[in-house]
Tab-separated table of C-alpha atoms in Angstrom:
chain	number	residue	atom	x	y	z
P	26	UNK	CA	107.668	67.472	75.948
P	27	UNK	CA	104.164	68.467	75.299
P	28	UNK	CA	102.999	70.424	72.056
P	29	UNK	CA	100.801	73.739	70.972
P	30	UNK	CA	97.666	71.317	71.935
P	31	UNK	CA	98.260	71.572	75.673
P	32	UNK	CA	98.190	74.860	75.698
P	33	UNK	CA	95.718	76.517	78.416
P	34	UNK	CA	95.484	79.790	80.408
P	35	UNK	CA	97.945	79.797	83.385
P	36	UNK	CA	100.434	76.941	82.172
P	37	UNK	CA	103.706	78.073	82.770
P	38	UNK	CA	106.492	77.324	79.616
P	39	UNK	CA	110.098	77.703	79.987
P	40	UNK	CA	111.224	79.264	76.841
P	41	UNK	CA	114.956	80.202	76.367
P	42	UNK	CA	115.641	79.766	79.962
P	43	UNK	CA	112.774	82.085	80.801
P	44	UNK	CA	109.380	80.862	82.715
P	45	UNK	CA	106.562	82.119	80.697
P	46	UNK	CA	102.503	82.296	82.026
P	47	UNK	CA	99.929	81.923	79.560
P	48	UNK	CA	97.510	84.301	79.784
P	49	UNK	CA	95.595	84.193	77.295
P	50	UNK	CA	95.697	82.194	73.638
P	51	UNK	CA	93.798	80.877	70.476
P	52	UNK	CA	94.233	78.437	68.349
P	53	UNK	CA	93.439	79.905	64.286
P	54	UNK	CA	92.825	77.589	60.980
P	55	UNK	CA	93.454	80.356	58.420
P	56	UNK	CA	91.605	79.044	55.200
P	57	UNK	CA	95.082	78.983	53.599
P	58	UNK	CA	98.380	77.953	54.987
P	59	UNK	CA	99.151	75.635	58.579
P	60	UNK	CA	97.140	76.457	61.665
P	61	UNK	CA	99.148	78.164	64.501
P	62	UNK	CA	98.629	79.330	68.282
P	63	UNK	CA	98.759	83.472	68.979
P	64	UNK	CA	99.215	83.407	72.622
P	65	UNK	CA	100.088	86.376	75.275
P	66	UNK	CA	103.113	85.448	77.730
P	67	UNK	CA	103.748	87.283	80.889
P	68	UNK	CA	107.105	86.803	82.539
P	69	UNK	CA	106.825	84.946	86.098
P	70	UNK	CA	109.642	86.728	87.348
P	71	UNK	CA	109.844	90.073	85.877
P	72	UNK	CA	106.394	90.624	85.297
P	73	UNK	CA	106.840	91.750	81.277
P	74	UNK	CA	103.904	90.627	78.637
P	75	UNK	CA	104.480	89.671	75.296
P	76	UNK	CA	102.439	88.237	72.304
P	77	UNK	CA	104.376	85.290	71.018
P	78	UNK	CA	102.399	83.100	67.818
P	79	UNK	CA	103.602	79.191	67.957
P	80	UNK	CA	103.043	76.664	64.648
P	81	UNK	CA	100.433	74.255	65.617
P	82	UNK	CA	102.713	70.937	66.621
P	83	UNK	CA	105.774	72.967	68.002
P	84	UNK	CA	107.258	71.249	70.954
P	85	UNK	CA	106.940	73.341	73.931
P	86	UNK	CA	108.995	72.671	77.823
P	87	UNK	CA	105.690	73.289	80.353
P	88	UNK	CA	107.099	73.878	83.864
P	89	UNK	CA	105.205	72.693	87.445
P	90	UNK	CA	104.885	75.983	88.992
P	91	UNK	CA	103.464	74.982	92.886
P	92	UNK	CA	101.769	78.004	94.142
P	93	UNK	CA	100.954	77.563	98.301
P	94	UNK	CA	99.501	79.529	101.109
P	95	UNK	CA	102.032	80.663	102.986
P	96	UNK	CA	102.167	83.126	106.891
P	97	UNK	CA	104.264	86.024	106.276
P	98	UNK	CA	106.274	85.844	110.001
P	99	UNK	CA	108.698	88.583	110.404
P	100	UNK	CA	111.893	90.293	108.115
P	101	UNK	CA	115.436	89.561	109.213
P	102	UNK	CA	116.655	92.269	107.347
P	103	UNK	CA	117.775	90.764	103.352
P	104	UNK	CA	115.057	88.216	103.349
P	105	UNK	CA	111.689	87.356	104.530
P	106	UNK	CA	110.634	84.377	106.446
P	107	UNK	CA	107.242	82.814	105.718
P	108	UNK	CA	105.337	79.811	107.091
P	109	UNK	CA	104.064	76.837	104.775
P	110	UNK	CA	100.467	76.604	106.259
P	111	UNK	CA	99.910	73.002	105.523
P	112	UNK	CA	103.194	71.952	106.949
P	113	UNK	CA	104.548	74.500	108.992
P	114	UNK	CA	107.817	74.253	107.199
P	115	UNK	CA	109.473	77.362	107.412
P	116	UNK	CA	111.026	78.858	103.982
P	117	UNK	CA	113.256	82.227	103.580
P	118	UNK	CA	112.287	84.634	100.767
P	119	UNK	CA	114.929	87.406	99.205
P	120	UNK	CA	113.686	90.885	99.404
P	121	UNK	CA	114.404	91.377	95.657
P	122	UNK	CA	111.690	88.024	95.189
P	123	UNK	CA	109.057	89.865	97.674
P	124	UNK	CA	109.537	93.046	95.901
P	125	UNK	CA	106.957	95.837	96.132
P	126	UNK	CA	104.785	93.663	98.029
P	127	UNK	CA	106.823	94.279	101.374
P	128	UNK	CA	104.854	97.495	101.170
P	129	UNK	CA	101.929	95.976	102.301
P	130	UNK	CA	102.502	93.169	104.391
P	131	UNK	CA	102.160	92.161	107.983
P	132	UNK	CA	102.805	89.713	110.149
P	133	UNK	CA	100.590	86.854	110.518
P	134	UNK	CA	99.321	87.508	106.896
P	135	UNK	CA	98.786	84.642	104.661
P	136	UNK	CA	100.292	85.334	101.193
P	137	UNK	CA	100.878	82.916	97.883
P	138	UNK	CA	104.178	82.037	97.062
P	139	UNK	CA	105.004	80.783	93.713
P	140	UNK	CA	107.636	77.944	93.625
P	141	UNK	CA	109.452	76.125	91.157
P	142	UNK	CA	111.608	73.703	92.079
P	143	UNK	CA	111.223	74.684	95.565
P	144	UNK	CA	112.978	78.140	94.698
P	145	UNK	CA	110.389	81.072	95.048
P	146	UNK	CA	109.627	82.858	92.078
P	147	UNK	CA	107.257	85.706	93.364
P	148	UNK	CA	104.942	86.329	96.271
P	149	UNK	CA	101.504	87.233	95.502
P	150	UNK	CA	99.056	89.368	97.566
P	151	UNK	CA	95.420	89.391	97.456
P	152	UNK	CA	93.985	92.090	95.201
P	153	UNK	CA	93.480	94.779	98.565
P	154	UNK	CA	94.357	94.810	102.464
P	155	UNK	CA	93.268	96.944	105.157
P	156	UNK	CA	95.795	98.947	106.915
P	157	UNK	CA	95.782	101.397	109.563
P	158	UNK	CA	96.344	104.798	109.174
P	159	UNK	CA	99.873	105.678	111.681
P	160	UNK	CA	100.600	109.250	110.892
P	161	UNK	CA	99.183	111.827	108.051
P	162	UNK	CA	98.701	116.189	108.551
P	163	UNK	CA	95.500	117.405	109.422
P	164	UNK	CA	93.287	118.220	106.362
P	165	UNK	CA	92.506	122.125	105.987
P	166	UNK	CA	89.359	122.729	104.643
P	167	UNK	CA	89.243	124.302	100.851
P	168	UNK	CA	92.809	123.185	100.306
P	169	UNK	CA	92.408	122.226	96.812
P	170	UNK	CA	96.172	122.278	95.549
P	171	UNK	CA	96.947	118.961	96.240
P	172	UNK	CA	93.789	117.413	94.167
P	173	UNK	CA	92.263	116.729	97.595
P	174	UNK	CA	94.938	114.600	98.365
P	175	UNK	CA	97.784	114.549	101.122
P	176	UNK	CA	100.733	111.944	101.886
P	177	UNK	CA	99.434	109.369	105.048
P	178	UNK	CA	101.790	106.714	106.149
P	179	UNK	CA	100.239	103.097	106.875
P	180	UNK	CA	101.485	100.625	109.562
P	181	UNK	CA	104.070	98.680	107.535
P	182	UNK	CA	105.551	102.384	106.661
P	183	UNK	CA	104.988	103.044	103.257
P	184	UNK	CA	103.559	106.216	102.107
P	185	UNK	CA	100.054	106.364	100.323
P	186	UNK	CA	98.172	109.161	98.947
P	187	UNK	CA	94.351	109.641	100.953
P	188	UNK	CA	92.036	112.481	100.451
P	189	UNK	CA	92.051	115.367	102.913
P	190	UNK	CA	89.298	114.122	105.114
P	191	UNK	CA	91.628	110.582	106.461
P	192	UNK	CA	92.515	111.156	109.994
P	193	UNK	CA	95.362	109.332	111.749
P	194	UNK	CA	94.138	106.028	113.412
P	195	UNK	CA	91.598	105.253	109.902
P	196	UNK	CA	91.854	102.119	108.551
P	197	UNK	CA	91.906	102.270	104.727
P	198	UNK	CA	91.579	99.568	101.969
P	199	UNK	CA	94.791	99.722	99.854
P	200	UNK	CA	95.353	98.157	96.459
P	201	UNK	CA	98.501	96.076	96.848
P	202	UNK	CA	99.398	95.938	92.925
P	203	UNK	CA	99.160	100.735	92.711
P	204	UNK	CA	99.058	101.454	96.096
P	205	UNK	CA	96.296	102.949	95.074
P	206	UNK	CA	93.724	104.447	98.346
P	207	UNK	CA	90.445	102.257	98.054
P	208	UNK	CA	88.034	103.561	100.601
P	209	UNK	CA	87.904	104.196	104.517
P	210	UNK	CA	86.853	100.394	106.440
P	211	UNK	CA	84.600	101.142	109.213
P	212	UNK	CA	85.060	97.779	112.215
């Protein structure tokens, strides 16, 4: 058991069952009264933030959450199958644990897997990847109704929004956490 001192940005606490990330806190010595901790949470699994304020001295439960670089190998259909890259232990993922993130992975990728006692908690993609381009209409010139925008479809399948000038075969930067379009890549 550790207390409000150990407190730091990123330590995980289990609190009523839940595992909680620190994200941000600070410790305050009001002039009158006992100090205390104001701290924002964010859920590890579901993702949810919350401000939670701790008495200085409360006994907190901090959990070892490993995270590791895993290759993303192929999808058997329920789950995903990733390789540890230091070990080359294979590990199965559910699809409900991968989430939205299957949107924007391919094989051979390497991906961070968060594990706590070695069950995976979520899989975590860098900030962008570039994709290609499989299938999107042909932009007409001075069609303005759509914003300048028109549906494309990247190689793992999911559907993006690109403005009108994206041709089938471009390879786009896509934000993994909106699927948000980024920016054409030129090779």
């Amino acid at each position: 058991m550790a207390s409000t001192a150990d407190i730091k940005n990123g330590a995980v606490l289990s609190i009523d069952g839940n595992l909680w990330s620190v994200i941000e806190f600070q410790h305050v010595k009001p002039g009158k009264g006992g100090a205390f901790v104001r701290t924002k949470l964010k859920n590890v699994v579901t993702g949810k933030t919350v401000d939670k304020t701790f008495n200085a001295g409360t006994k907190l439960d901090f959990e070892n959450v490993d995270r590791r670089d895993y290759t993303y190998l192929y999808n058997d259909g329920d789950s995903f199958i990733f390789m540890n890259q230091s070990d080359y232990d294979q590990v199965q993922v559910p699809a409900a644990v991968v989430g939205d993130a299957a949107n924007f992975m391919l094989e051979n990728q390497s991906i961070t897997i968060a594990m706590h006692d070695e069950n995976p908690l979520y899989v975590e993609l860098p900030a962008s990847v570039v994709l290609e381009i499989t299938y999107t209409e042909p932009g007409l010139q001075g069609d303005r109704s759509t914003g300048g925008t028109k549906g494309a479809t990247i190689e793992t399948g999911y559907e993006i929004q690109v403005p009108l000038f994206v041709e089938t075969g471009t390879k786009v930067k896509v934000d993994t956490r909106t699927g948000d379009y980024l920016g054409r890549v030129n090779d």
